Structure formats: structure tokens, C-alpha cells
């Protein structure tokens, strides 16, 4: 029983480390994207926003109904990044 608990704790620690790495990757990408967005003029930003909206619309029509919540979450993060980026 002790061996099983120890093994579970090791696996949990590994998963936590993987999670931390994934969070760091996402935050790094957010910083890079934000820096790129700050370099664009208004028209370029609007074109990107339109392209993303069209892509999300296309994706939502091909997604299974179970993914509606995921798509909504993704859309909210995209809008936050486009309209309220990190400073």
C-alpha cells in the first residue's frame, strides 16, 4: 500500500511539473503575441480580428456539440488577447 501511495505521489508531482511547463509556454506565447499586436496599425489589427472570427465561425460549424463550451472559452481568451492584451 505504501508503494502504491508513493508511486501515485511521484506521478502527481510529474503531472504538476508538466502543468507548470505548459503554463509557462502559454504565457510566453501570450507575451510574444501581445508584442506583435502592439506593432500593428488599426487596419491590420482589424483584418486579423476578422480572420480569427471567420476561422472560429467555420470551426464551430464543424465541431461536435460537446465542444461548444470549449469553443466559447477559446473565443473569450482570443477576444481578451486582441482587445485587452497584457501591457
mmCIF file of C-alpha atoms in Angstrom:
data_model
loop_
_atom_site.group_PDB
_atom_site.id
_atom_site.type_symbol
_atom_site.label_atom_id
_atom_site.label_comp_id
_atom_site.label_asym_id
_atom_site.label_seq_id
_atom_site.Cartn_x
_atom_site.Cartn_y
_atom_site.Cartn_z
ATOM 1 C CA UNK A 1 0.000 0.000 0.000
ATOM 2 C CA UNK A 2 2.850 2.386 0.843
ATOM 3 C CA UNK A 3 4.451 1.667 -2.540
ATOM 4 C CA UNK A 4 1.205 2.475 -4.330
ATOM 5 C CA UNK A 5 0.823 5.781 -2.482
ATOM 6 C CA UNK A 6 4.463 6.651 -3.145
ATOM 7 C CA UNK A 7 4.048 5.881 -6.851
ATOM 8 C CA UNK A 8 0.887 7.990 -7.030
ATOM 9 C CA UNK A 9 2.677 10.889 -5.345
ATOM 10 C CA UNK A 10 5.533 10.648 -7.847
ATOM 11 C CA UNK A 11 3.075 10.651 -10.753
ATOM 12 C CA UNK A 12 1.227 13.610 -9.264
ATOM 13 C CA UNK A 13 4.497 15.532 -8.940
ATOM 14 C CA UNK A 14 5.358 14.736 -12.570
ATOM 15 C CA UNK A 15 1.939 15.950 -13.744
ATOM 16 C CA UNK A 16 2.322 19.140 -11.729
ATOM 17 C CA UNK A 17 5.707 19.796 -13.323
ATOM 18 C CA UNK A 18 4.256 19.201 -16.797
ATOM 19 C CA UNK A 19 1.415 21.580 -15.968
ATOM 20 C CA UNK A 20 3.828 24.301 -14.836
ATOM 21 C CA UNK A 21 5.799 23.911 -18.066
ATOM 22 C CA UNK A 22 2.644 24.179 -20.154
ATOM 23 C CA UNK A 23 1.545 27.317 -18.282
ATOM 24 C CA UNK A 24 4.971 28.883 -18.890
ATOM 25 C CA UNK A 25 4.744 28.083 -22.608
ATOM 26 C CA UNK A 26 1.274 29.629 -22.880
ATOM 27 C CA UNK A 27 2.347 32.754 -21.006
ATOM 28 C CA UNK A 28 5.420 33.107 -23.216
ATOM 29 C CA UNK A 29 3.271 32.849 -26.335
ATOM 30 C CA UNK A 30 0.856 35.413 -24.923
ATOM 31 C CA UNK A 31 3.706 37.859 -24.338
ATOM 32 C CA UNK A 32 5.065 37.359 -27.862
ATOM 33 C CA UNK A 33 1.632 37.718 -29.490
ATOM 34 C CA UNK A 34 0.902 40.833 -27.450
ATOM 35 C CA UNK A 35 4.196 42.400 -28.515
ATOM 36 C CA UNK A 36 3.389 41.654 -32.151
ATOM 37 C CA UNK A 37 -0.133 43.073 -31.814
ATOM 38 C CA UNK A 38 1.240 46.311 -30.390
ATOM 39 C CA UNK A 39 3.276 46.780 -33.586
ATOM 40 C CA UNK A 40 0.229 46.632 -35.871
ATOM 41 C CA UNK A 41 -1.810 49.554 -37.062
ATOM 42 C CA UNK A 42 -5.583 49.627 -36.615
ATOM 43 C CA UNK A 43 -6.393 48.258 -40.067
ATOM 44 C CA UNK A 44 -4.034 45.293 -39.709
ATOM 45 C CA UNK A 45 -5.450 44.504 -36.289
ATOM 46 C CA UNK A 46 -8.998 44.633 -37.673
ATOM 47 C CA UNK A 47 -8.032 42.270 -40.515
ATOM 48 C CA UNK A 48 -6.568 39.799 -38.031
ATOM 49 C CA UNK A 49 -9.659 40.063 -35.851
ATOM 50 C CA UNK A 50 -11.911 39.418 -38.853
ATOM 51 C CA UNK A 51 -9.846 36.428 -39.967
ATOM 52 C CA UNK A 52 -9.945 34.922 -36.493
ATOM 53 C CA UNK A 53 -13.709 35.451 -36.243
ATOM 54 C CA UNK A 54 -14.228 33.755 -39.602
ATOM 55 C CA UNK A 55 -11.994 30.840 -38.598
ATOM 56 C CA UNK A 56 -13.854 30.421 -35.304
ATOM 57 C CA UNK A 57 -17.193 30.500 -37.128
ATOM 58 C CA UNK A 58 -16.012 27.818 -39.555
ATOM 59 C CA UNK A 59 -14.619 25.696 -36.738
ATOM 60 C CA UNK A 60 -17.799 25.994 -34.681
ATOM 61 C CA UNK A 61 -19.911 24.610 -37.531
ATOM 62 C CA UNK A 62 -17.697 21.537 -37.844
ATOM 63 C CA UNK A 63 -17.283 20.885 -34.110
ATOM 64 C CA UNK A 64 -19.246 18.285 -32.241
ATOM 65 C CA UNK A 65 -21.860 19.756 -29.871
ATOM 66 C CA UNK A 66 -19.781 18.666 -26.880
ATOM 67 C CA UNK A 67 -17.098 21.186 -27.828
ATOM 68 C CA UNK A 68 -19.338 24.251 -27.696
ATOM 69 C CA UNK A 69 -18.180 25.110 -24.187
ATOM 70 C CA UNK A 70 -14.533 24.723 -25.219
ATOM 71 C CA UNK A 71 -15.087 26.913 -28.264
ATOM 72 C CA UNK A 72 -16.723 29.558 -26.099
ATOM 73 C CA UNK A 73 -13.780 29.515 -23.704
ATOM 74 C CA UNK A 74 -11.324 29.737 -26.599
ATOM 75 C CA UNK A 75 -13.259 32.647 -28.102
ATOM 76 C CA UNK A 76 -13.203 34.542 -24.801
ATOM 77 C CA UNK A 77 -9.428 34.123 -24.493
ATOM 78 C CA UNK A 78 -8.913 35.229 -28.085
ATOM 79 C CA UNK A 79 -11.024 38.338 -27.554
ATOM 80 C CA UNK A 80 -9.200 39.111 -24.330
ATOM 81 C CA UNK A 81 -5.870 38.838 -26.100
ATOM 82 C CA UNK A 82 -6.996 41.001 -29.018
ATOM 83 C CA UNK A 83 -8.833 43.683 -27.064
ATOM 84 C CA UNK A 84 -7.196 43.689 -23.636
ATOM 85 C CA UNK A 85 -3.656 42.398 -24.135
ATOM 86 C CA UNK A 86 -1.006 42.359 -21.469
ATOM 87 C CA UNK A 87 0.881 45.586 -21.152
#
